Amino acid sequence: MPSIYIETFGCQMNEADSQYIADRAAASGYAVTGDASQASVVVLNTCTVRDNAERRAYGRMAHFKKLKITDPSVKLVVCGCLAEQDKDTMQAGAPYLDGVFGTRDLARLGDALAAWRPDFEDDLTLADERALIEPLGGHADCTGGAYAHLRAFVNVQRGCSYYCTYCIVPHVRGRFDNRSTGDILRECRAAIAAGAREITLVGQTVNAFADPATGADFSDLLETVAALDGLDRFTFLTSHPKDYTAKLARTMGTLPKLNARFHLPVQSGSDPILRRMNRKYTVAQYREKIALFREMCPDWALTTDLIVAFPGETETDLEQTLALCDEMSFAQAFMFVYSPRRGTPAAHWEQIPAEIGSERLKRLAATIDRGVRAYHERKRGTTVRALIVGPSRKDPSKLAAKTPDNVTVIAPAGPLGEGELAASPWLDIAIDEAFTWGVSGRIVGIAERSDGLTVPVDARPTIDLITAR
Ligand code: SAM
Ligand code: SF4
């Protein structure tokens, strides 16, 4: 059986696209593997949102070229935002690639996979070898693995029309394009039928969703998805502060299956910077939205994205950002030094030196870490229910899981077997220690559904051991 390895960089949209590629590949008879060296097709799904994402993608391309040299029958494919941006130069500069597919070419990539299928069927030795593929392990951002089906990403919209002055996304993914509620529900049902325990509705500004035919808004969509038969838990990424309404805050507070985590990127705590970023809200408006959120969803985690050293950012602007972070006590934050992107307005403005950028990032991280650590400390002494991700990357004798408020939990695997965990993937973990990266503890039980009954770990018979890989 031919196999496909998919490595994903970047945001939730790329995760959703990788899942689409994996589904199309599976429909054409490929097995999804977490080991590139065993694959018949290697797909690199790229990101171009910052310079380091771009450099990493080119680095991985050079790395995968070696696989092609060892075995010329291997097909090597690049897709995603960097492929969209650099299509022409990429194909010319890397003739060893079997395909470069931009963000709007995914269906064509699916067709190519089907067309390549006979190339691999002919190669019996290769097929024999690849029947032995080990499903677990490999790169953390890889599609595949024993627990991959537990999490599904469903696109509710493509592209973005907001044109923040730093951002490449509208340039490589095009303007907003909302899917119909019917299509979204169909995909959610298919994911549930395939074993998904958590669905993430994704879009660059999901909360601006409007059904193209009926005009139903994002709150309506959440209510419809929440009512799906067999749905365990769900969540959504990413929201824009401008489109966060009182109706949405109320709806979020009334849906028990929704994960108790709200990601609302603020980017900066300074009005002049927000204006130059074209973010379409002020700090005061962000505060008002958060007050609404805290009122309706009092125990939820609030998470955010922040950029430092945006052109023109002064020491005062940065201090305002730090003060806002202290005030908001974010449970998690993705922090970036501004990275100029070709073709975006801010790339033409006077830039802040890189060393000032890294120094500001360090100060921001120190502020954020205080709030994050305090948030994690509150879990110590409690028992959390978390969905398994897989073996911990640092120590494979331990399992990694994520709570519905997106906190990483690590615990020794003990006697729990892979098959058993895939069927009962919710782990009840007694939390002993808190860190900045997450929490750790002991698995005391497993459950099939997020609101299901706990089977105590001590009370169940031992099945196959998870071994270190
Ligand atoms: N649509 C989302 C929003 O409006 O918040 C974010 C999408 S973007 C893929 C993810 C994050 O990357 C952004 O929130 C921003 O913090 C960061 N980002 C985007 N462009 C950047 C750039 N040029 N330099 C540094 N960070 C950037
Ligand atoms: Fe980029 Fe802004 Fe659109 Fe988010 S809202 S994808 S940051 S342009």
Short mmCIF file of C-alpha atoms and ligand atoms in Angstrom, two decimals:
data_model
loop_
_atom_site.label_atom_id
_atom_site.label_comp_id
_atom_site.label_asym_id
_atom_site.label_seq_id
_atom_site.Cartn_x
_atom_site.Cartn_y
_atom_site.Cartn_z
CA MET A 1 0.00 0.00 0.00
CA PRO A 2 1.47 3.44 -0.88
CA SER A 3 1.87 5.83 1.98
CA ILE A 4 1.86 9.59 2.46
CA TYR A 5 3.75 11.72 4.97
CA ILE A 6 2.39 15.23 5.57
CA GLU A 7 4.38 17.80 7.52
CA THR A 8 2.48 20.93 8.49
CA PHE A 9 3.78 24.37 9.36
CA GLY A 10 1.73 27.34 10.48
CA CYS A 11 -1.79 27.96 11.61
CA GLN A 12 -5.01 26.04 12.08
CA MET A 13 -5.95 26.69 8.43
CA ASN A 14 -2.93 24.67 7.34
CA GLU A 15 -3.89 21.94 9.83
CA ALA A 16 -7.33 21.82 8.21
CA ASP A 17 -5.77 21.71 4.73
CA SER A 18 -3.45 18.87 5.78
CA GLN A 19 -6.44 16.96 7.04
CA TYR A 20 -8.14 17.47 3.67
CA ILE A 21 -5.02 16.15 1.89
CA ALA A 22 -4.90 13.13 4.25
CA ASP A 23 -8.58 12.39 3.58
CA ARG A 24 -8.13 12.63 -0.20
CA ALA A 25 -5.03 10.43 0.04
CA ALA A 26 -6.88 7.84 2.15
CA ALA A 27 -9.73 7.83 -0.38
CA SER A 28 -7.14 7.02 -3.10
CA GLY A 29 -5.77 4.11 -1.05
CA TYR A 30 -2.78 5.67 0.72
CA ALA A 31 -1.87 5.00 4.34
CA VAL A 32 -0.90 8.08 6.33
CA THR A 33 2.47 7.66 8.03
CA GLY A 34 4.42 9.65 10.60
CA ASP A 35 7.76 8.53 9.09
CA ALA A 36 8.94 10.43 6.01
CA SER A 37 11.67 7.90 5.22
CA GLN A 38 9.00 5.23 4.63
CA ALA A 39 6.61 7.32 2.53
CA SER A 40 5.81 7.10 -1.19
CA VAL A 41 4.65 10.74 -1.17
CA VAL A 42 6.07 13.47 1.07
CA VAL A 43 3.98 16.64 1.41
CA LEU A 44 5.33 19.81 2.99
CA ASN A 45 2.46 22.14 3.88
CA THR A 46 4.15 25.51 4.32
CA CYS A 47 3.59 28.83 6.07
CA THR A 48 4.87 32.28 5.18
CA VAL A 49 3.43 34.36 8.01
CA ARG A 50 6.90 35.11 9.41
CA ASP A 51 10.42 34.90 8.00
CA ASN A 52 11.50 32.00 10.25
CA ALA A 53 8.53 29.87 9.08
CA GLU A 54 9.69 30.49 5.52
CA ARG A 55 13.31 29.59 6.29
CA ARG A 56 12.29 26.42 8.10
CA ALA A 57 10.15 25.33 5.14
CA TYR A 58 13.05 25.83 2.70
CA GLY A 59 15.30 23.93 5.14
CA ARG A 60 12.87 20.99 5.21
CA MET A 61 12.64 21.02 1.39
CA ALA A 62 16.43 20.63 1.19
CA HIS A 63 16.24 17.84 3.77
CA PHE A 64 13.53 15.93 1.88
CA LYS A 65 15.48 16.27 -1.36
CA LYS A 66 17.81 13.59 0.09
CA LEU A 67 14.91 11.11 0.21
CA LYS A 68 14.33 11.70 -3.48
CA ILE A 69 18.03 11.13 -4.23
CA THR A 70 17.95 7.81 -2.32
CA ASP A 71 14.69 6.70 -3.94
CA PRO A 72 13.69 8.59 -7.11
CA SER A 73 10.22 6.99 -7.06
CA VAL A 74 9.31 9.09 -4.01
CA LYS A 75 7.10 12.05 -4.93
CA LEU A 76 7.96 15.29 -3.20
CA VAL A 77 5.30 17.99 -3.01
CA VAL A 78 5.14 21.49 -1.51
CA CYS A 79 1.83 23.21 -0.81
CA GLY A 80 0.39 25.99 1.40
CA CYS A 81 1.05 29.70 1.73
CA LEU A 82 4.76 29.73 0.84
CA ALA A 83 4.01 27.61 -2.23
CA GLU A 84 1.33 30.15 -3.20
CA GLN A 85 3.74 33.06 -2.75
CA ASP A 86 6.85 31.51 -4.36
CA LYS A 87 5.18 29.19 -6.92
CA ASP A 88 7.22 30.32 -9.91
CA THR A 89 10.65 30.57 -8.31
CA MET A 90 10.13 27.38 -6.32
CA GLN A 91 9.45 25.19 -9.32
CA ALA A 92 12.39 26.71 -11.22
CA GLY A 93 14.80 26.63 -8.27
CA ALA A 94 13.88 23.13 -7.08
CA PRO A 95 13.33 20.94 -10.18
CA TYR A 96 13.34 17.83 -7.95
CA LEU A 97 9.84 18.77 -6.71
CA ASP A 98 7.01 16.73 -8.23
CA GLY A 99 4.49 19.47 -7.59
CA VAL A 100 3.99 22.94 -6.13
CA PHE A 101 0.37 23.56 -5.10
CA GLY A 102 -0.81 26.97 -3.89
CA THR A 103 -3.55 27.54 -1.31
CA ARG A 104 -6.24 27.38 -4.00
CA ASP A 105 -4.83 24.22 -5.63
CA LEU A 106 -5.55 21.61 -2.96
CA ALA A 107 -8.17 19.81 -5.03
CA ARG A 108 -5.56 19.51 -7.80
CA LEU A 109 -3.13 18.00 -5.28
CA GLY A 110 -5.83 15.44 -4.36
CA ASP A 111 -6.21 14.60 -8.07
CA ALA A 112 -2.43 14.23 -8.45
CA LEU A 113 -2.34 11.75 -5.54
CA ALA A 114 -4.97 9.61 -7.25
CA ALA A 115 -3.08 9.84 -10.56
CA TRP A 116 0.24 8.77 -8.94
CA ARG A 117 -1.32 5.76 -7.25
CA PRO A 118 -0.47 3.23 -10.03
CA ASP A 119 3.24 4.28 -9.92
CA PHE A 120 3.45 2.78 -6.45
CA GLU A 121 1.22 -0.24 -7.03
CA ASP A 122 3.74 -1.46 -9.59
CA ASP A 123 6.54 -1.39 -7.06
CA LEU A 124 5.94 -4.56 -5.06
CA THR A 125 9.09 -4.37 -2.96
CA LEU A 126 8.26 -0.84 -1.94
CA ALA A 127 4.68 -1.84 -1.16
CA ASP A 128 5.86 -4.75 1.01
CA GLU A 129 8.20 -2.53 2.94
CA ARG A 130 5.60 0.12 3.44
CA ALA A 131 3.08 -2.33 4.86
CA LEU A 132 5.34 -2.32 7.93
CA ILE A 133 4.91 1.37 8.60
CA GLU A 134 4.87 2.29 12.24
CA PRO A 135 1.95 4.65 12.80
CA LEU A 136 3.09 6.37 15.98
CA GLY A 137 5.83 8.94 16.44
CA GLY A 138 7.56 11.10 13.83
CA HIS A 139 7.40 14.85 13.59
CA ALA A 140 5.04 16.54 16.05
CA ASP A 141 3.37 18.54 13.30
CA CYS A 142 2.72 15.46 11.23
CA THR A 143 -0.66 14.28 10.18
CA GLY A 144 -0.99 10.61 11.19
CA GLY A 145 -0.44 8.62 14.36
CA ALA A 146 -2.74 6.56 16.54
CA TYR A 147 -4.65 9.52 17.97
CA ALA A 148 -4.78 11.89 14.96
CA HIS A 149 -8.43 11.07 14.20
CA LEU A 150 -9.50 12.28 17.66
CA ARG A 151 -9.11 15.93 16.64
CA ALA A 152 -10.74 17.30 13.52
CA PHE A 153 -10.40 20.75 11.97
CA VAL A 154 -13.37 21.97 9.96
CA ASN A 155 -13.02 25.07 7.80
CA VAL A 156 -15.87 27.54 8.14
CA GLN A 157 -14.29 30.16 5.91
CA ARG A 158 -11.25 30.63 3.72
CA GLY A 159 -9.11 33.72 3.28
CA CYS A 160 -9.31 37.08 5.03
CA SER A 161 -10.40 40.55 3.93
CA TYR A 162 -9.11 42.56 6.89
CA TYR A 163 -5.65 43.42 5.56
CA CYS A 164 -3.77 44.08 8.79
CA THR A 165 -0.74 45.99 7.56
CA TYR A 166 1.75 43.35 8.78
CA CYS A 167 -0.05 40.26 7.50
CA ILE A 168 0.55 38.16 4.40
CA VAL A 169 -2.57 35.99 4.82
CA PRO A 170 -5.00 37.98 2.61
CA HIS A 171 -2.30 38.09 -0.06
CA VAL A 172 -1.72 34.33 -0.18
CA ARG A 173 -5.17 33.02 0.78
CA GLY A 174 -7.39 35.63 -0.88
CA ARG A 175 -10.45 37.42 0.47
CA PHE A 176 -13.11 35.96 2.82
CA ASP A 177 -15.12 33.11 1.48
CA ASN A 178 -17.66 31.63 3.91
CA ARG A 179 -18.79 28.04 3.45
CA SER A 180 -22.45 27.11 3.79
CA THR A 181 -23.77 25.84 7.12
CA GLY A 182 -24.86 22.66 5.31
CA ASP A 183 -21.31 21.93 4.09
CA ILE A 184 -19.83 22.64 7.51
CA LEU A 185 -22.30 20.33 9.24
CA ARG A 186 -21.70 17.57 6.70
CA GLU A 187 -17.97 17.73 7.40
CA CYS A 188 -18.52 17.76 11.17
CA ARG A 189 -20.77 14.69 10.93
CA ALA A 190 -18.16 12.87 8.82
CA ALA A 191 -15.46 13.72 11.39
CA ILE A 192 -17.64 12.46 14.27
CA ALA A 193 -18.35 9.25 12.33
CA ALA A 194 -14.58 8.83 11.82
CA GLY A 195 -14.03 9.01 15.59
CA ALA A 196 -13.31 12.71 16.25
CA ARG A 197 -13.73 13.63 19.92
CA GLU A 198 -12.97 17.30 19.44
CA ILE A 199 -13.87 19.50 16.48
CA THR A 200 -12.20 22.85 15.91
CA LEU A 201 -14.06 25.23 13.60
CA VAL A 202 -11.36 27.21 11.84
CA GLY A 203 -11.06 30.44 9.92
CA GLN A 204 -8.90 33.56 10.11
CA THR A 205 -11.80 35.51 11.62
CA VAL A 206 -14.29 32.73 12.33
CA ASN A 207 -16.59 34.98 14.32
CA ALA A 208 -17.24 37.09 11.19
CA PHE A 209 -18.89 34.02 9.63
CA ALA A 210 -22.17 34.61 7.77
CA ASP A 211 -23.89 31.81 5.87
CA PRO A 212 -23.80 32.85 2.18
CA ALA A 213 -27.45 31.85 1.61
CA THR A 214 -29.26 32.47 4.90
CA GLY A 215 -27.04 35.08 6.57
CA ALA A 216 -26.96 32.95 9.76
CA ASP A 217 -24.14 34.30 11.93
CA PHE A 218 -21.41 32.58 13.94
CA SER A 219 -23.55 32.29 17.10
CA ASP A 220 -26.19 30.50 15.02
CA LEU A 221 -23.53 28.20 13.62
CA LEU A 222 -22.21 27.35 17.12
CA GLU A 223 -25.71 26.43 18.28
CA THR A 224 -26.28 24.23 15.24
CA VAL A 225 -22.95 22.43 15.64
CA ALA A 226 -23.52 21.97 19.40
CA ALA A 227 -26.73 20.08 18.60
CA LEU A 228 -25.01 17.48 16.38
CA ASP A 229 -25.58 13.87 17.43
CA GLY A 230 -22.48 12.24 18.88
CA LEU A 231 -20.50 15.49 19.25
CA ASP A 232 -18.19 15.28 22.25
CA ARG A 233 -16.48 18.70 22.46
CA PHE A 234 -15.80 21.59 20.11
CA THR A 235 -13.98 24.88 19.90
CA PHE A 236 -13.10 27.58 17.34
CA LEU A 237 -10.09 29.56 16.11
CA THR A 238 -9.40 32.47 15.46
CA SER A 239 -11.72 35.32 16.41
CA HIS A 240 -11.31 39.01 15.62
CA PRO A 241 -12.15 41.50 18.43
CA LYS A 242 -14.14 43.68 16.01
CA ASP A 243 -16.66 40.85 15.41
CA TYR A 244 -17.09 39.77 19.02
CA THR A 245 -20.71 40.60 19.85
CA ALA A 246 -22.90 40.43 22.95
CA LYS A 247 -24.92 37.72 21.18
CA LEU A 248 -21.80 35.61 20.66
CA ALA A 249 -20.68 36.09 24.29
CA ARG A 250 -24.13 34.96 25.49
CA THR A 251 -24.16 31.95 23.16
CA MET A 252 -20.68 30.85 24.25
CA GLY A 253 -21.78 30.94 27.88
CA THR A 254 -24.73 28.62 27.22
CA LEU A 255 -23.11 25.76 25.26
CA PRO A 256 -21.67 23.15 27.66
CA LYS A 257 -19.87 21.23 24.88
CA LEU A 258 -17.82 24.26 23.90
CA ASN A 259 -14.25 24.17 25.24
CA ALA A 260 -13.73 26.76 27.98
CA ARG A 261 -11.04 28.64 26.08
CA PHE A 262 -11.41 31.82 24.04
CA HIS A 263 -8.60 32.98 21.76
CA LEU A 264 -8.87 36.69 21.01
CA PRO A 265 -5.68 38.18 19.54
CA VAL A 266 -5.02 41.71 20.77
CA GLN A 267 -1.60 42.19 19.06
CA SER A 268 -0.72 45.39 20.99
CA GLY A 269 -1.83 47.42 24.01
CA SER A 270 -1.23 50.78 22.30
CA ASP A 271 -3.86 52.63 20.26
CA PRO A 272 -1.42 54.28 17.81
CA ILE A 273 0.09 50.86 17.05
CA LEU A 274 -3.30 49.19 16.67
CA ARG A 275 -4.26 51.97 14.26
CA ARG A 276 -1.11 51.51 12.19
CA MET A 277 -1.69 47.76 12.22
CA ASN A 278 -5.21 48.41 10.81
CA ARG A 279 -6.71 46.25 13.56
CA LYS A 280 -10.07 48.11 13.57
CA TYR A 281 -10.44 48.36 17.38
CA THR A 282 -8.97 50.39 20.24
CA VAL A 283 -7.59 49.12 23.53
CA ALA A 284 -10.74 50.41 25.29
CA GLN A 285 -12.93 48.45 22.87
CA TYR A 286 -10.86 45.30 23.47
CA ARG A 287 -11.35 45.79 27.23
CA GLU A 288 -15.12 46.15 26.74
CA LYS A 289 -15.25 42.91 24.75
CA ILE A 290 -13.30 41.09 27.45
CA ALA A 291 -15.58 42.45 30.18
CA LEU A 292 -18.51 41.00 28.22
CA PHE A 293 -16.70 37.69 27.83
CA ARG A 294 -15.77 37.47 31.54
CA GLU A 295 -19.36 38.18 32.51
CA MET A 296 -20.80 35.44 30.28
CA CYS A 297 -17.97 32.88 30.55
CA PRO A 298 -16.50 33.50 34.02
CA ASP A 299 -14.27 30.42 34.34
CA TRP A 300 -12.88 30.31 30.83
CA ALA A 301 -9.26 30.74 29.76
CA LEU A 302 -8.51 33.83 27.68
CA THR A 303 -5.61 33.46 25.22
CA THR A 304 -4.10 35.87 22.72
CA ASP A 305 -1.51 36.76 20.05
CA LEU A 306 0.94 39.66 20.45
CA ILE A 307 3.48 41.33 18.18
CA VAL A 308 6.39 43.45 19.46
CA ALA A 309 8.71 45.81 17.58
CA PHE A 310 6.10 46.68 14.98
CA PRO A 311 7.39 49.70 12.97
CA GLY A 312 7.06 52.85 15.08
CA GLU A 313 6.60 51.01 18.42
CA THR A 314 8.08 53.20 21.18
CA GLU A 315 9.06 52.26 24.70
CA THR A 316 5.75 53.80 25.88
CA ASP A 317 3.77 51.64 23.41
CA LEU A 318 5.53 48.54 24.70
CA GLU A 319 4.86 49.48 28.33
CA GLN A 320 1.17 49.85 27.50
CA THR A 321 1.21 46.35 26.01
CA LEU A 322 2.90 44.94 29.12
CA ALA A 323 0.37 46.70 31.38
CA LEU A 324 -2.55 45.34 29.35
CA CYS A 325 -1.12 41.80 29.61
CA ASP A 326 -0.85 42.13 33.39
CA GLU A 327 -4.43 43.37 33.52
CA MET A 328 -5.84 40.60 31.28
CA SER A 329 -3.92 37.66 32.89
CA PHE A 330 -3.86 35.69 29.66
CA ALA A 331 -3.80 31.92 30.21
CA GLN A 332 -1.57 31.56 27.12
CA ALA A 333 -0.12 33.89 24.50
CA PHE A 334 1.60 33.44 21.17
CA MET A 335 4.25 36.16 21.02
CA PHE A 336 6.12 37.31 17.95
CA VAL A 337 8.73 39.85 16.93
CA TYR A 338 7.37 41.70 13.91
CA SER A 339 8.65 40.13 10.68
CA PRO A 340 8.42 42.22 7.48
CA ARG A 341 6.43 40.43 4.76
CA ARG A 342 6.90 41.19 1.10
CA GLY A 343 4.01 43.13 -0.44
CA THR A 344 2.50 44.27 2.90
CA PRO A 345 2.42 47.99 3.81
CA ALA A 346 4.40 47.73 7.07
CA ALA A 347 7.35 46.12 5.27
CA HIS A 348 8.01 49.53 3.66
CA TRP A 349 8.07 51.46 6.94
CA GLU A 350 11.13 52.20 9.04
CA GLN A 351 12.07 48.99 10.88
CA ILE A 352 13.08 48.50 14.51
CA PRO A 353 16.52 46.82 14.86
CA ALA A 354 16.39 43.05 15.47
CA GLU A 355 18.24 43.23 18.82
CA ILE A 356 15.61 45.65 20.20
CA GLY A 357 12.92 43.25 18.94
CA SER A 358 14.41 40.28 20.82
CA GLU A 359 14.89 42.32 23.97
CA ARG A 360 11.22 43.43 23.84
CA LEU A 361 10.07 39.87 23.22
CA LYS A 362 11.96 38.73 26.34
CA ARG A 363 10.26 41.40 28.44
CA LEU A 364 6.87 40.50 27.04
CA ALA A 365 7.47 36.78 27.66
CA ALA A 366 8.45 37.48 31.28
CA THR A 367 5.17 39.37 31.80
CA ILE A 368 3.03 36.75 30.08
CA ASP A 369 4.76 33.86 31.88
CA ARG A 370 3.75 35.26 35.28
CA GLY A 371 0.05 35.11 34.35
CA VAL A 372 0.36 31.72 32.62
CA ARG A 373 2.19 30.17 35.56
CA ALA A 374 -0.45 31.50 37.97
CA TYR A 375 -3.18 30.03 35.75
CA HIS A 376 -1.46 26.63 35.78
CA GLU A 377 -0.84 26.78 39.55
CA ARG A 378 -4.61 26.91 40.08
CA LYS A 379 -4.86 23.39 38.62
CA ARG A 380 -2.47 21.88 41.18
CA GLY A 381 -4.35 19.55 43.56
CA THR A 382 -7.31 19.20 41.15
CA THR A 383 -8.13 16.39 38.72
CA VAL A 384 -8.47 17.49 35.09
CA ARG A 385 -9.98 15.65 32.14
CA ALA A 386 -7.76 15.96 29.07
CA LEU A 387 -7.79 14.52 25.54
CA ILE A 388 -4.75 12.42 24.66
CA VAL A 389 -2.31 13.83 22.09
CA GLY A 390 0.28 11.00 22.11
CA PRO A 391 3.60 10.15 23.73
CA SER A 392 5.42 13.14 25.17
CA ARG A 393 8.09 14.39 22.76
CA LYS A 394 10.68 14.75 25.53
CA ASP A 395 9.98 11.46 27.30
CA PRO A 396 7.99 8.88 25.31
CA SER A 397 7.29 6.82 28.45
CA LYS A 398 4.91 9.65 29.35
CA LEU A 399 1.70 10.71 27.66
CA ALA A 400 0.82 14.23 26.60
CA ALA A 401 -2.79 15.42 26.67
CA LYS A 402 -4.64 18.73 26.31
CA THR A 403 -7.35 20.02 28.61
CA PRO A 404 -10.38 21.73 27.03
CA ASP A 405 -8.81 25.06 28.08
CA ASN A 406 -5.76 24.04 26.01
CA VAL A 407 -3.29 23.37 28.82
CA THR A 408 -0.67 20.69 28.14
CA VAL A 409 -0.69 17.87 30.72
CA ILE A 410 2.04 15.24 31.00
CA ALA A 411 1.71 12.00 32.97
CA PRO A 412 3.45 8.58 33.02
CA ALA A 413 1.70 6.20 30.58
CA GLY A 414 1.76 3.35 33.07
CA PRO A 415 0.01 0.21 31.86
CA LEU A 416 -2.35 1.92 29.40
CA GLY A 417 -2.37 0.38 25.91
CA GLU A 418 -2.63 2.20 22.59
CA GLY A 419 -5.86 0.52 21.49
CA GLU A 420 -7.47 1.13 24.84
CA LEU A 421 -6.44 4.78 24.80
CA ALA A 422 -7.72 5.35 21.27
CA ALA A 423 -11.15 4.03 22.38
CA SER A 424 -11.15 5.88 25.74
CA PRO A 425 -9.01 8.93 24.96
CA TRP A 426 -10.11 11.19 27.82
CA LEU A 427 -7.61 10.95 30.66
CA ASP A 428 -8.43 11.94 34.23
CA ILE A 429 -5.17 13.29 35.59
CA ALA A 430 -4.52 14.30 39.20
CA ILE A 431 -2.29 17.38 38.93
CA ASP A 432 0.81 17.41 41.16
CA GLU A 433 3.01 20.08 39.57
CA ALA A 434 2.58 23.30 37.61
CA PHE A 435 5.09 24.83 35.17
CA THR A 436 5.03 27.62 32.60
CA TRP A 437 4.62 25.12 29.74
CA GLY A 438 1.72 23.26 31.44
CA VAL A 439 1.10 20.82 34.29
CA SER A 440 2.03 17.25 35.20
CA GLY A 441 0.46 14.53 37.30
CA ARG A 442 -0.81 10.93 37.51
CA ILE A 443 -3.47 9.27 35.34
CA VAL A 444 -6.22 8.11 37.70
CA GLY A 445 -8.84 7.13 35.15
CA ILE A 446 -9.90 7.05 31.50
CA ALA A 447 -13.22 7.85 29.85
CA GLU A 448 -14.72 7.29 26.44
CA ARG A 449 -16.59 10.60 26.25
CA SER A 450 -15.66 13.99 27.70
CA ASP A 451 -18.69 13.86 30.00
CA GLY A 452 -18.58 10.06 30.37
CA LEU A 453 -17.94 7.87 33.38
CA THR A 454 -14.39 7.41 34.61
CA VAL A 455 -12.90 3.92 34.51
CA PRO A 456 -10.30 4.01 37.32
CA VAL A 457 -6.89 2.98 36.00
CA ASP A 458 -6.15 0.74 39.01
CA ALA A 459 -9.39 -1.18 38.53
CA ARG A 460 -8.85 -2.25 34.92
CA PRO A 461 -6.86 -5.21 33.59
CA THR A 462 -3.44 -4.49 32.07
CA ILE A 463 -3.32 -4.68 28.27
CA ASP A 464 -0.35 -3.93 25.97
CA LEU A 465 2.30 -1.61 27.37
CA ILE A 466 3.17 1.66 25.69
CA THR A 467 6.88 1.32 25.10
CA ALA A 468 9.42 4.10 24.62
CA ARG A 469 10.04 4.78 20.95
N1 SAM B 1 -6.42 35.92 11.87
C1 SAM B 1 -5.80 35.94 13.10
C2 SAM B 1 -6.00 37.31 13.76
O1 SAM B 1 -6.51 38.20 13.19
O2 SAM B 1 -5.58 37.45 14.88
C3 SAM B 1 -4.33 35.65 13.05
C4 SAM B 1 -3.71 34.93 11.93
S1 SAM B 1 -1.96 34.92 11.86
C5 SAM B 1 -1.74 33.48 10.91
C6 SAM B 1 -1.42 34.41 13.46
C7 SAM B 1 -0.64 35.44 14.19
O3 SAM B 1 0.62 35.63 13.58
C8 SAM B 1 -1.23 36.83 14.24
O4 SAM B 1 -2.23 36.96 15.20
C9 SAM B 1 -0.04 37.69 14.55
O5 SAM B 1 0.15 37.82 15.93
C10 SAM B 1 1.10 36.91 13.94
N2 SAM B 1 1.63 37.55 12.73
C11 SAM B 1 1.04 37.69 11.55
N3 SAM B 1 1.84 38.35 10.70
C12 SAM B 1 2.98 38.62 11.36
C13 SAM B 1 4.19 39.29 11.02
N4 SAM B 1 4.38 39.81 9.83
N5 SAM B 1 5.16 39.38 11.97
C14 SAM B 1 4.98 38.85 13.20
N6 SAM B 1 3.86 38.22 13.57
C15 SAM B 1 2.86 38.10 12.66
FE1 SF4 B 2 -3.99 38.51 9.05
FE2 SF4 B 2 -5.37 40.46 10.17
FE3 SF4 B 2 -6.61 38.76 8.54
FE4 SF4 B 2 -5.78 37.94 10.95
S1 SF4 B 2 -7.34 39.51 10.52
S2 SF4 B 2 -5.47 36.88 9.00
S3 SF4 B 2 -3.90 39.08 11.23
S4 SF4 B 2 -5.04 40.19 7.97
#
